[in-house]
mmCIF file of C-alpha atoms and ligand atoms in Angstrom:
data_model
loop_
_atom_site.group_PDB
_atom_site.id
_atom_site.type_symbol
_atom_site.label_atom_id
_atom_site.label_comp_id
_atom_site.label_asym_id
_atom_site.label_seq_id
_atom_site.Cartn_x
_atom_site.Cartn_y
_atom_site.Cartn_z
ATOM 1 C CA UNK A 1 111.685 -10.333 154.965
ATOM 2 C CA UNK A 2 114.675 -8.112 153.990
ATOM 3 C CA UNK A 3 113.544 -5.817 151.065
ATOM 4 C CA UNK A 4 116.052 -6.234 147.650
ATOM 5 C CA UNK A 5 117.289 -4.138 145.679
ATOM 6 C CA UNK A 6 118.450 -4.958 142.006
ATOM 7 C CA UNK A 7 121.159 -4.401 140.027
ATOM 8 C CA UNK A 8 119.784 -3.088 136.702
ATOM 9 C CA UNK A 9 118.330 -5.934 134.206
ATOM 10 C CA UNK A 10 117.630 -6.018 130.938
ATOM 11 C CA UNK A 11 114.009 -5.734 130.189
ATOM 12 C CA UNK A 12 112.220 -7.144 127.319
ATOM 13 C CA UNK A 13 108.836 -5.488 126.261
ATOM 14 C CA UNK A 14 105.699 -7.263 125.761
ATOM 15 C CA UNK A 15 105.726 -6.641 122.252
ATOM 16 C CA UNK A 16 109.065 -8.323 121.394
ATOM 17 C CA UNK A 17 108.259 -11.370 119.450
ATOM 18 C CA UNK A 18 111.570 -13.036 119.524
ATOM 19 C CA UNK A 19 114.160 -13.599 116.403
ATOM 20 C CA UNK A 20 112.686 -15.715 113.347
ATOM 21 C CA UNK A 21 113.789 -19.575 114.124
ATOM 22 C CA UNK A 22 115.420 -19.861 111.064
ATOM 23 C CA UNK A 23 118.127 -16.955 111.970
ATOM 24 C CA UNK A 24 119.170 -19.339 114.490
ATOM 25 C CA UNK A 25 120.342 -23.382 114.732
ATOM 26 C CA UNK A 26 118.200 -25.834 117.123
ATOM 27 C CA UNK A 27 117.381 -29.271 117.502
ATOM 28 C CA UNK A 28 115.015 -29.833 114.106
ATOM 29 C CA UNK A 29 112.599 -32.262 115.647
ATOM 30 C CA UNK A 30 111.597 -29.004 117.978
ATOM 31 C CA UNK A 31 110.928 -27.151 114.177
ATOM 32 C CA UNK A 32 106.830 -27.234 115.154
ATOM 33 C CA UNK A 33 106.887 -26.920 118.738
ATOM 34 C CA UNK A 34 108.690 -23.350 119.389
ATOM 35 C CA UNK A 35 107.754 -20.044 117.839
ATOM 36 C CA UNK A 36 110.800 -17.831 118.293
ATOM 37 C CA UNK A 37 113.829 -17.548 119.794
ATOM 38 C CA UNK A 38 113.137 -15.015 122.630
ATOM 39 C CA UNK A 39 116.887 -14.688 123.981
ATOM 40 C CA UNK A 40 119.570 -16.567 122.207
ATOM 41 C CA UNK A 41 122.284 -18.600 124.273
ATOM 42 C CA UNK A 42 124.998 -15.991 123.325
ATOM 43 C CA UNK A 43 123.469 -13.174 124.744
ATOM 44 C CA UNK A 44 121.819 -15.270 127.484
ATOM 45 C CA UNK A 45 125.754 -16.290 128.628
ATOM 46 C CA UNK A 46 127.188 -12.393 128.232
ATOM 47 C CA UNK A 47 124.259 -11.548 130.418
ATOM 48 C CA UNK A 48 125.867 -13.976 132.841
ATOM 49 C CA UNK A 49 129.066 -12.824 132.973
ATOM 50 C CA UNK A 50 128.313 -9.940 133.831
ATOM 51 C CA UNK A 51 125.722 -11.250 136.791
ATOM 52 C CA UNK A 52 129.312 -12.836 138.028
ATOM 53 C CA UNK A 53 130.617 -9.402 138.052
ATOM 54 C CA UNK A 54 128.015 -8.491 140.019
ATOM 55 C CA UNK A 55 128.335 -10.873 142.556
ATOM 56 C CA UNK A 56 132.040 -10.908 143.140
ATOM 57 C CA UNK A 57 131.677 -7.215 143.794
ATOM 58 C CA UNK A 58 129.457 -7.613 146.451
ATOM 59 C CA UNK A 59 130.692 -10.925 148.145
ATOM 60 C CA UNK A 60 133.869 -11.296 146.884
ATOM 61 C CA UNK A 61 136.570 -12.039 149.299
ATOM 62 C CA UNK A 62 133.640 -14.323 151.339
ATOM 63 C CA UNK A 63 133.094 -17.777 150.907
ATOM 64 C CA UNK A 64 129.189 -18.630 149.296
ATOM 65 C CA UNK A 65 127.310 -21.257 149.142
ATOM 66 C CA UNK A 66 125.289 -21.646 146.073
ATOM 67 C CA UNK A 67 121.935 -23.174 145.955
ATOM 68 C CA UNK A 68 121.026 -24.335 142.937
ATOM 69 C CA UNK A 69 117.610 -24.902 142.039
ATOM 70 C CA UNK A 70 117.001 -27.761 140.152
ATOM 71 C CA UNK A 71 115.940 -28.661 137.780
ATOM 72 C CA UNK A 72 115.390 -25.574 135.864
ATOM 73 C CA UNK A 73 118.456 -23.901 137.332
ATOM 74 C CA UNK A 74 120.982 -26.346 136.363
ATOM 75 C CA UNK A 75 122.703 -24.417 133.453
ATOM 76 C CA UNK A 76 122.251 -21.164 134.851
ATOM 77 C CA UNK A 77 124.305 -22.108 138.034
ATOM 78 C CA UNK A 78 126.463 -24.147 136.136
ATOM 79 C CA UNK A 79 127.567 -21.123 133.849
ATOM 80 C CA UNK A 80 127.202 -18.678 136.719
ATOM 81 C CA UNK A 81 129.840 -20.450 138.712
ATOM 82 C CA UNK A 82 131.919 -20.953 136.031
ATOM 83 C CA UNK A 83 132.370 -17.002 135.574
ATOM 84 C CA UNK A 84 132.651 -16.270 139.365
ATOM 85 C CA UNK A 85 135.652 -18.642 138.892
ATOM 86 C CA UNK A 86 137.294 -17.070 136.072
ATOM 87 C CA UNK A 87 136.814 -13.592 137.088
ATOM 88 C CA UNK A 88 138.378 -15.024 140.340
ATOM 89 C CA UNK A 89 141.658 -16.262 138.509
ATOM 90 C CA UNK A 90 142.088 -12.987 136.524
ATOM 91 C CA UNK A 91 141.823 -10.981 139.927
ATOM 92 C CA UNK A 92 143.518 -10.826 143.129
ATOM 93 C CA UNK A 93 140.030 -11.881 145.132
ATOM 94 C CA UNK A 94 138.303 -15.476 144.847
ATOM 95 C CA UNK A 95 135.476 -16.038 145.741
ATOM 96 C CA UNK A 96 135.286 -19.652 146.899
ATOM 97 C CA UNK A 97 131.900 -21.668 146.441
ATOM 98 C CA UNK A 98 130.457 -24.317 147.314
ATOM 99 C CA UNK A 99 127.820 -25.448 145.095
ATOM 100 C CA UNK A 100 124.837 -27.589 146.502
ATOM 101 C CA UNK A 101 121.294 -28.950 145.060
ATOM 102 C CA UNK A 102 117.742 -28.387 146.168
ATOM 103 C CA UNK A 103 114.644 -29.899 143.992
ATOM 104 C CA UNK A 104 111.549 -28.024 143.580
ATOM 105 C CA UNK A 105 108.810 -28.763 141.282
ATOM 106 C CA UNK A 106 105.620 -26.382 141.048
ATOM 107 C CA UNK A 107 104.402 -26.633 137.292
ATOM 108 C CA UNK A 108 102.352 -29.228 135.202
ATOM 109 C CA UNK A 109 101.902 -27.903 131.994
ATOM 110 C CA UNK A 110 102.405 -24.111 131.788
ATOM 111 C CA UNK A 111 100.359 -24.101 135.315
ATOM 112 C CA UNK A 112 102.009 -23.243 138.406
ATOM 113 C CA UNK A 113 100.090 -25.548 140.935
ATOM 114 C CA UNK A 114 99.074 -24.664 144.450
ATOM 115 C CA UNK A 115 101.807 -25.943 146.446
ATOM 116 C CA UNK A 116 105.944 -26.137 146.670
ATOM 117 C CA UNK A 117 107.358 -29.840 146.303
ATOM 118 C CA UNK A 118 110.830 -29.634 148.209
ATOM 119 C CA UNK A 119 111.656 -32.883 146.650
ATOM 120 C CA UNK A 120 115.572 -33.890 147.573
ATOM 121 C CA UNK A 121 117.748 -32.368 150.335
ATOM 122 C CA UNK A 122 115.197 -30.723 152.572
ATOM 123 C CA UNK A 123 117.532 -30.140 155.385
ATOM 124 C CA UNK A 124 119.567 -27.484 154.563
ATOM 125 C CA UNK A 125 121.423 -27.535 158.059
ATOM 126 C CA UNK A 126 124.331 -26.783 156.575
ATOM 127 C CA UNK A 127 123.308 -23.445 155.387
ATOM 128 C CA UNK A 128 123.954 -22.101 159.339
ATOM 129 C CA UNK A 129 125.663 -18.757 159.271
ATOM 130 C CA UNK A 130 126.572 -18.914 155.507
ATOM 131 C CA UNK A 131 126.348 -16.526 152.482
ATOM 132 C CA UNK A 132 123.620 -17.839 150.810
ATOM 133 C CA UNK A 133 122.932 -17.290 146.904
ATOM 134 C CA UNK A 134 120.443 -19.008 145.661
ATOM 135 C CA UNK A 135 120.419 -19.402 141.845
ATOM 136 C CA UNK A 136 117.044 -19.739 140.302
ATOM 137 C CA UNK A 137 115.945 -19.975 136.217
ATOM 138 C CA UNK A 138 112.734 -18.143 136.527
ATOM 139 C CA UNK A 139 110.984 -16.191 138.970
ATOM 140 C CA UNK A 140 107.645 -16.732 137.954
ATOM 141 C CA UNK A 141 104.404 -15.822 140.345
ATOM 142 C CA UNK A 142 107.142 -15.563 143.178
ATOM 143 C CA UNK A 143 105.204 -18.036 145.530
ATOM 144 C CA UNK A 144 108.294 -20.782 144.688
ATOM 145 C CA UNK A 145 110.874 -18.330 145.208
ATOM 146 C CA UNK A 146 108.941 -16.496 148.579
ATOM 147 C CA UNK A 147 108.307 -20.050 150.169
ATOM 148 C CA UNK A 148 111.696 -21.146 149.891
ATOM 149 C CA UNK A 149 113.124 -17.903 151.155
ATOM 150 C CA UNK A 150 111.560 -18.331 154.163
ATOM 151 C CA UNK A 151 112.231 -22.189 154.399
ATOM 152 C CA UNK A 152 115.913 -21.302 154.161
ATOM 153 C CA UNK A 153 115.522 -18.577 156.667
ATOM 154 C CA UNK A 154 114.738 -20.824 159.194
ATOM 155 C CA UNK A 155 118.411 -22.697 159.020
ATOM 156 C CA UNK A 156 119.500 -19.328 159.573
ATOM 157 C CA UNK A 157 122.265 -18.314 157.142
ATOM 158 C CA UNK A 158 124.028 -15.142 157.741
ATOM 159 C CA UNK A 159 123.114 -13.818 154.187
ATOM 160 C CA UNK A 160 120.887 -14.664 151.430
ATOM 161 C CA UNK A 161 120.603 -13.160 148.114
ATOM 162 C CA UNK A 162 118.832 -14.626 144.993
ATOM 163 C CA UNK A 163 119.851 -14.451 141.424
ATOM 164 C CA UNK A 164 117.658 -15.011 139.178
ATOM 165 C CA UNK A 165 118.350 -15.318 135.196
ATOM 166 C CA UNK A 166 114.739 -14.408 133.950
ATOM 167 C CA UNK A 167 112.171 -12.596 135.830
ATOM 168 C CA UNK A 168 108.090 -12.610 135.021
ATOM 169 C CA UNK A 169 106.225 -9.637 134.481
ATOM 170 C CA UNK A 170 102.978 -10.861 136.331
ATOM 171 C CA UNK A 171 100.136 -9.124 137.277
ATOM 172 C CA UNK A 172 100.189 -8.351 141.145
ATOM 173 C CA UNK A 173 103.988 -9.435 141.294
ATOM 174 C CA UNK A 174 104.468 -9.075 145.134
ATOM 175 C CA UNK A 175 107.766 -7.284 146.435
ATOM 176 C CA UNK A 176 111.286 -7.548 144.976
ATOM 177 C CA UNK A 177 112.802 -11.175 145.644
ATOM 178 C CA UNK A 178 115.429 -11.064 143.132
ATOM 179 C CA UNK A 179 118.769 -8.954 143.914
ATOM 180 C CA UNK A 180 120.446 -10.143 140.643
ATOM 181 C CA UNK A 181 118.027 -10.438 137.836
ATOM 182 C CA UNK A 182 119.114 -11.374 133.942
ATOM 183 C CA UNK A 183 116.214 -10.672 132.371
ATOM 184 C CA UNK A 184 112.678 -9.141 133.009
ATOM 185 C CA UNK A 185 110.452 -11.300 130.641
ATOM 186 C CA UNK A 186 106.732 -10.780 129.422
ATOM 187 C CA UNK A 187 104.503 -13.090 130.892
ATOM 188 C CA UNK A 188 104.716 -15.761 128.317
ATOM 189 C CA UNK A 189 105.746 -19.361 128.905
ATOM 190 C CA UNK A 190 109.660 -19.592 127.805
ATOM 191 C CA UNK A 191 111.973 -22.666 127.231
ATOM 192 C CA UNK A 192 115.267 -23.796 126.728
ATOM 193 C CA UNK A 193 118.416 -23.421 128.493
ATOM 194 C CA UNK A 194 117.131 -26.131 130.838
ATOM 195 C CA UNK A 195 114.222 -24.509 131.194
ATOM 196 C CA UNK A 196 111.208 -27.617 130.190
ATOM 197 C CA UNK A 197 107.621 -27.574 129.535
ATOM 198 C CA UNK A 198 106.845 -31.272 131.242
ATOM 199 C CA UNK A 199 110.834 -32.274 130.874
ATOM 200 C CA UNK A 200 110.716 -31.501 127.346
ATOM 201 C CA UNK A 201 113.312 -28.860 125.468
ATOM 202 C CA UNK A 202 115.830 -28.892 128.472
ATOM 203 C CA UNK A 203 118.072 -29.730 125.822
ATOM 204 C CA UNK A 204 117.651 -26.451 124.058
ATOM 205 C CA UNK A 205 120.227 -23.724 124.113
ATOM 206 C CA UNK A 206 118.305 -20.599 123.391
ATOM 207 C CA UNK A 207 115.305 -19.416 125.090
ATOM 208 C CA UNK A 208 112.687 -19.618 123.232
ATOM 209 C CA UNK A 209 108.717 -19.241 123.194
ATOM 210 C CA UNK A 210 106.620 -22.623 122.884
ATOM 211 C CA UNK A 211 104.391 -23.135 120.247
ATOM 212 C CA UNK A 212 100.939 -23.771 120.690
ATOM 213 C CA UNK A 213 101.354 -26.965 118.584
ATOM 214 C CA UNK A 214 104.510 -27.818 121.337
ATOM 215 C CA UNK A 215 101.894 -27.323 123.795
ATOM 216 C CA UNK A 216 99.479 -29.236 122.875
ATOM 217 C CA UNK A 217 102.003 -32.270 121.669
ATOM 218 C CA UNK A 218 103.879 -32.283 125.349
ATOM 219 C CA UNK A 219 100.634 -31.622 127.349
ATOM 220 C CA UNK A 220 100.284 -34.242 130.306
HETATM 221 N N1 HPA B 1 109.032 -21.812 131.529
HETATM 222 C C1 HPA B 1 109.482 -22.942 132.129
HETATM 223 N N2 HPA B 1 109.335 -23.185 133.428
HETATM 224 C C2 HPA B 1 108.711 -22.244 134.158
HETATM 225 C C3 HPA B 1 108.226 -21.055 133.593
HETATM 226 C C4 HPA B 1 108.397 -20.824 132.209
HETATM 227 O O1 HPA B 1 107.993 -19.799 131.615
HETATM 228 N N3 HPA B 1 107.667 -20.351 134.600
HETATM 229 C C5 HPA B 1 107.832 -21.098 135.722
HETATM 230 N N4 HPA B 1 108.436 -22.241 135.473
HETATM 231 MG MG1 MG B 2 109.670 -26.916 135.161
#
């Protein structure tokens, strides 16, 4: 596999503990279940635009196809392509994409489980000699993101790159898979910004930590 090499991210140290809740507004009936807000949505979206910079430097003048990675992934790529399109009307390059779904689910609780569930649009034929970005929430363990690397590999696109908006800082993290990378995270469970603990706080804006209380009130 083609070895990456990122951008520049901004790292957050183990010993952050997040802003206190009450600096911030959020839904009240998550008041119990989060502990802090780890990244709020304002900086979360700057980092973003600036991802989009990123990109249409390197591919701009091409036409991509963006995978989106649901359903974590859904605000991410939604904001993401949103800036590649306004940096493309401010400048004389656009970069035109084409936005389509895939549906993986690997986590019960704050578990990753063994295997990838490719669940929705498995053939990927149309992927054949494209620029490939695939936009991902969270690279976690990297298993997810390293098995469908290869699965999209094998429809052969002419390019693939990966953004992804937070990365994990796990133990034994195998090599780079992310070219464009938001955020290197502390290996804590985060949620918010469509980011759910079993479907729960998608509908948070900022990232935040989960509570053990939230935990323990969502657990399936
Ligand atoms: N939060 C939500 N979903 C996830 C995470 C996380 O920290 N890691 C992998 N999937
Ligand atoms: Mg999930």
């Amino acid at each position: 596999m083609e070895q990456r090499t990122t951008k520049g991210k901004i790292v957050i140290k183990d010993d952050w503990p997040g802003y206190n809740l009450e600096l911030f507004t959020y839904p009240q009936h998550y008041h119990d279940d989060i502990e802090s807000v780890y990244i709020p949505h304002g900086v979360v979206m700057d980092r973003i635009e600036r991802l989009a910079r990123h990109i249409m430097d390197d591919v701009g003048d091409e036409d991509i196809v963006v995978l989106c990675v649901l359903k974590g992934g859904f605000k991410f790529c939604s904001d993401l392509v949103e800036f590649i399109k306004i940096l493309g009307r401010s400048s004389s390059r656009y970069l035109e994409t084409r936005v389509e779904f895939i549906r993986l689910k690997s986590y019960l609780n704050d578990q990753s489980t063994e295997d990838l569930h490719i669940i929705g649009s498995r053939d990927l034929s149309f992927l054949r000699g494209k620029n490939v970005l695939i936009v991902e929430a969270i690279v976690d363990t990297g298993k997810t993101m390293k098995a469908l690397l290869k699965h999209v590999e094998t429809f052969q696109p002419k390019m693939v790159k990966v953004a992804g908006l937070l990365v994990k800082r796990v133990p034994n993290m195998p090599e780079n898979l992310t070219d464009y990378v938001g955020f290197e995270i502390p290996n804590r469970f985060v949620v918010g910004y469509a980011l759910d603990y079993n479907e729960y706080f998608r509908d948070l804006n900022h990232i935040c930590v989960i509570s053990e209380m939230g935990k323990m009130k969502y657990k399936i």
